[in-house]
N, CA, C and O of each residue as an XYZ file, in Angstrom:
364
protein
N     118.199    119.416    121.507
C     116.805    119.364    121.928
C     115.940    120.212    120.995
O     114.864    119.781    120.582
N     116.411    121.424    120.663
C     115.642    122.285    119.767
C     115.487    121.657    118.389
O     114.448    121.807    117.745
N     116.514    120.960    117.942
C     116.428    120.279    116.649
C     115.347    119.211    116.689
O     114.577    119.065    115.740
N     115.289    118.466    117.783
C     114.269    117.424    117.927
C     112.865    118.021    117.934
O     111.961    117.499    117.282
N     112.687    119.108    118.667
C     111.373    119.771    118.691
C     111.003    120.297    117.311
O     109.843    120.223    116.905
N     111.974    120.820    116.601
C     111.727    121.311    115.244
C     111.326    120.156    114.318
O     110.436    120.302    113.481
N     111.991    119.011    114.479
C     111.645    117.838    113.669
C     110.213    117.386    113.924
O     109.491    117.042    112.988
N     109.805    117.387    115.184
C     108.434    116.995    115.538
C     107.440    117.986    114.940
O     106.436    117.586    114.351
N     107.721    119.270    115.092
C     106.811    120.290    114.563
C     106.695    120.192    113.047
O     105.597    120.283    112.498
N     107.811    120.010    112.381
C     107.801    119.887    110.920
C     106.994    118.666    110.480
O     106.218    118.734    109.527
N     107.185    117.554    111.181
C     106.464    116.331    110.836
C     104.956    116.502    111.043
O     104.162    116.045    110.220
N     104.560    117.161    112.142
C     103.133    117.405    112.377
C     102.545    118.345    111.329
O     101.422    118.135    110.871
N     103.285    119.368    110.950
C     102.805    120.295    109.919
C     102.608    119.567    108.586
O     101.626    119.797    107.880
N     103.544    118.698    108.257
C     103.427    117.912    107.025
C     102.188    117.027    107.076
O     101.447    116.920    106.099
N     101.973    116.397    108.221
C     100.812    115.517    108.398
C      99.500    116.287    108.258
O      98.603    115.864    107.529
N      99.390    117.408    108.950
C      98.159    118.216    108.914
C      97.900    118.729    107.495
O      96.763    118.712    107.023
N      98.935    119.176    106.834
C      98.793    119.665    105.470
C      98.313    118.552    104.537
O      97.434    118.772    103.704
N      98.884    117.372    104.678
C      98.481    116.242    103.836
C      97.038    115.834    104.115
O      96.300    115.499    103.189
N      96.631    115.859    105.385
C      95.245    115.510    105.721
C      94.260    116.516    105.118
O      93.189    116.134    104.645
N      94.624    117.794    105.138
C      93.759    118.814    104.520
C      93.648    118.579    103.017
O      92.559    118.644    102.447
N      94.786    118.305    102.385
C      94.786    118.048    100.944
C      93.942    116.819    100.631
O      93.214    116.799     99.638
N      94.038    115.799    101.471
C      93.256    114.578    101.281
C      91.761    114.878    101.335
O      90.996    114.380    100.510
N      91.350    115.682    102.294
C      89.931    116.036    102.426
C      89.441    116.779    101.188
O      88.345    116.514    100.694
N      90.241    117.694    100.695
C      89.857    118.437     99.486
C      89.736    117.514     98.284
O      88.798    117.633     97.496
N      90.686    116.596     98.144
C      90.658    115.674     97.012
C      89.486    114.708     97.114
O      88.913    114.328     96.093
N      89.118    114.304     98.329
C      87.956    113.431     98.520
C      86.677    114.129     98.056
O      85.838    113.531     97.383
N      86.544    115.403     98.426
C      85.359    116.164     98.010
C      85.339    116.320     96.489
O      84.295    116.176     95.853
N      86.495    116.612     95.923
C      86.588    116.743     94.469
C      86.268    115.423     93.783
O      85.655    115.406     92.716
N      86.683    114.313     94.396
C      86.419    112.996     93.819
C      84.920    112.743     93.703
O      84.449    112.227     92.689
N      84.181    113.104     94.733
C      82.720    112.928     94.686
C      82.119    113.768     93.565
O      81.238    113.303     92.842
N      82.590    114.993     93.421
C      82.095    115.861     92.345
C      82.439    115.289     90.969
O      81.607    115.293     90.063
N      83.661    114.801     90.823
C      84.083    114.250     89.531
C      83.323    112.975     89.186
O      83.058    112.714     88.013
N      82.971    112.181     90.189
C      82.160    110.991     89.926
C      80.771    111.385     89.434
O      80.219    110.744     88.540
N      80.210    112.439     90.017
C      78.909    112.926     89.544
C      79.005    113.464     88.121
O      78.118    113.228     87.302
N      80.075    114.183     87.833
C      80.269    114.707     86.480
C      80.370    113.562     85.478
O      79.789    113.623     84.394
N      81.108    112.521     85.847
C      81.232    111.359     84.961
C      79.874    110.707     84.738
O      79.509    110.388     83.606
N      79.137    110.514     85.808
C      77.814    109.879     85.687
C      76.903    110.690     84.773
O      76.212    110.133     83.920
N      76.905    112.014     84.956
C      76.061    112.875     84.123
C      76.524    112.892     82.673
O      75.702    112.901     81.757
N      77.822    112.896     82.464
C      78.311    112.895     81.080
C      77.974    111.579     80.387
O      77.697    111.563     79.188
N      77.996    110.473     81.136
C      77.594    109.190     80.559
C      76.114    109.200     80.185
O      75.728    108.692     79.132
N      75.293    109.782     81.054
C      73.859    109.879     80.753
C      73.615    110.753     79.521
O      72.786    110.429     78.670
N      74.347    111.864     79.440
C      74.201    112.747     78.277
C      74.630    112.028     76.997
O      73.994    112.179     75.954
N      75.702    111.250     77.079
C      76.183    110.517     75.908
C      75.176    109.448     75.494
O      74.894    109.282     74.307
N      74.633    108.720     76.478
C      73.654    107.673     76.177
C      72.379    108.261     75.578
O      71.693    107.607     74.792
N      72.072    109.498     75.955
C      70.889    110.170     75.415
C      71.193    110.903     74.114
O      70.335    111.589     73.559
N      72.429    110.748     73.634
C      72.896    111.384     72.398
C      72.828    112.904     72.461
O      72.557    113.569     71.462
N      73.081    113.446     73.661
C      73.104    114.900     73.834
C      74.521    115.465     73.815
O      74.714    116.678     73.741
N      75.516    114.569     73.883
C      76.900    115.024     73.848
C      77.778    113.960     73.199
O      77.357    112.821     72.994
N      78.993    114.354     72.885
C      79.943    113.446     72.245
C      80.632    112.560     73.285
O      80.627    112.853     74.480
N      81.215    111.487     72.802
C      81.920    110.567     73.683
C      83.134    111.240     74.327
O      83.581    110.824     75.396
N      83.659    112.262     73.689
C      84.803    112.986     74.240
C      84.506    113.510     75.635
O      85.384    113.510     76.498
N      83.283    113.954     75.865
C      82.898    114.464     77.190
C      83.045    113.380     78.251
O      83.507    113.654     79.359
N      82.659    112.160     77.923
C      82.786    111.034     78.851
C      84.263    110.728     79.093
O      84.687    110.534     80.232
N      85.036    110.687     78.016
C      86.460    110.382     78.151
C      87.190    111.447     78.964
O      88.079    111.131     79.755
N      86.816    112.693     78.768
C      87.423    113.784     79.536
C      87.078    113.655     81.021
O      87.935    113.862     81.880
N      85.844    113.321     81.316
C      85.417    113.144     82.706
C      86.154    111.963     83.349
O      86.558    112.036     84.510
N      86.323    110.882     82.594
C      87.061    109.730     83.110
C      88.519    110.096     83.389
O      89.072    109.705     84.417
N      89.134    110.839     82.485
C      90.527    111.242     82.668
C      90.687    112.127     83.901
O      91.638    111.964     84.665
N      89.767    113.054     84.094
C      89.826    113.930     85.272
C      89.663    113.141     86.564
O      90.358    113.398     87.547
N      88.751    112.187     86.559
C      88.524    111.357     87.741
C      89.762    110.510     88.059
O      90.168    110.410     89.216
N      90.352    109.909     87.038
C      91.536    109.081     87.261
C      92.726    109.907     87.742
O      93.500    109.449     88.582
N      92.872    111.102     87.220
C      93.943    111.987     87.676
C      93.762    112.315     89.154
O      94.719    112.282     89.927
N      92.543    112.629     89.535
C      92.264    112.954     90.941
C      92.505    111.742     91.836
O      93.052    111.880     92.929
N      92.103    110.564     91.384
C      92.299    109.364     92.189
C      93.787    109.044     92.343
O      94.212    108.524     93.375
N      94.563    109.353     91.327
C      96.014    109.191     91.427
C      96.595    110.150     92.472
O      97.475    109.775     93.247
N      96.098    111.375     92.483
C      96.543    112.345     93.479
C      96.143    111.912     94.891
O      96.896    112.125     95.841
N      94.972    111.310     95.031
C      94.532    110.795     96.336
C      95.498    109.724     96.824
O      95.888    109.727     97.992
N      95.886    108.810     95.941
C      96.825    107.758     96.324
C      98.164    108.356     96.755
O      98.782    107.885     97.711
N      98.601    109.380     96.054
C      99.861    110.041     96.392
C      99.786    110.719     97.761
O     100.731    110.653     98.547
N      98.661    111.366     98.034
C      98.496    112.043     99.323
C      98.390    111.027    100.463
O      98.867    111.284    101.568
N      97.768    109.879    100.198
C      97.720    108.827    101.220
C      99.140    108.378    101.579
O      99.447    108.143    102.748
N      99.988    108.265    100.579
C     101.390    107.905    100.835
C     102.080    108.998    101.644
O     102.864    108.706    102.548
N     101.790    110.258    101.318
C     102.367    111.376    102.068
C     101.942    111.337    103.538
O     102.741    111.619    104.431
N     100.684    110.987    103.778
C     100.176    110.889    105.152
C     100.914    109.781    105.902
O     101.331    109.969    107.044
N     101.071    108.634    105.257
C     101.776    107.522    105.896
C     103.225    107.905    106.214
O     103.725    107.607    107.299
N     103.890    108.561    105.273
C     105.266    108.988    105.510
C     105.346    110.013    106.633
O     106.278    109.983    107.437
N     104.382    110.913    106.693
C     104.372    111.908    107.764
C     104.206    111.246    109.119
O     104.834    111.660    110.093
N     103.362    110.214    109.193
C     103.196    109.489    110.455
C     104.488    108.788    110.860
O     104.828    108.739    112.042
N     105.195    108.254    109.895
C     106.485    107.625    110.184
C     107.471    108.674    110.690
O     108.213    108.430    111.642
N     107.475    109.839    110.049
C     108.367    110.919    110.474
C     108.030    111.399    111.890
O     108.927    111.693    112.680
N     106.740    111.476    112.202
C     106.329    111.867    113.557
C     106.843    110.849    114.564
O     107.413    111.211    115.594
N     106.637    109.580    114.257
C     107.101    108.523    115.155
C     108.614    108.595    115.355
O     109.106    108.486    116.477
N     109.336    108.777    114.267
C     110.799    108.857    114.366
C     111.232    110.086    115.141
O     112.161    110.017    115.946
N     110.567    111.211    114.908
C     110.933    112.454    115.603
C     110.649    112.372    117.099
O     111.315    113.026    117.902
N     109.662    111.571    117.464
C     109.334    111.393    118.882
C     110.154    110.281    119.523
O     109.958    109.948    120.692
N     111.067    109.712    118.753
C     111.941    108.661    119.294
C     111.334    107.284    119.229
O     111.652    106.413    120.039
N     110.454    107.086    118.258
C     109.810    105.777    118.102
C     110.817    104.666    117.883
O     111.900    104.890    117.343
N     110.461    103.498    118.295
C     111.329    102.332    118.193
C     111.160    101.664    116.841
O     110.036    101.422    116.401
N     112.258    101.367    116.188
C     112.252    100.669    114.904
C     112.989     99.347    115.098
O     114.138     99.206    114.678
N     112.339     98.395    115.724
C     112.962     97.109    116.044
C     113.540     96.413    114.828
O     113.112     96.620    113.693
N     114.531     95.580    115.110
C     115.186     94.856    114.014
C     114.940     93.382    114.120
O     115.415     92.615    113.283
């Protein structure tokens, strides 16, 4: 019984942690999109080099990749919660 309770607690902690990370990455994504937009405007106005735009794009894509990874972590945590609570996995 204690093992089962520990499994549930661990699964919930994983879920909560992943949701927090997701929220942080979402906020960062909005900031990185603004940085990209501004760097594109600066490049179009010939105030900066194209490297600035490429760097902003790379940072945005890296963050979006991390968001996708955290979404997978959230889904797995929900599956673990269901399994720890004795969820049914029909065949």
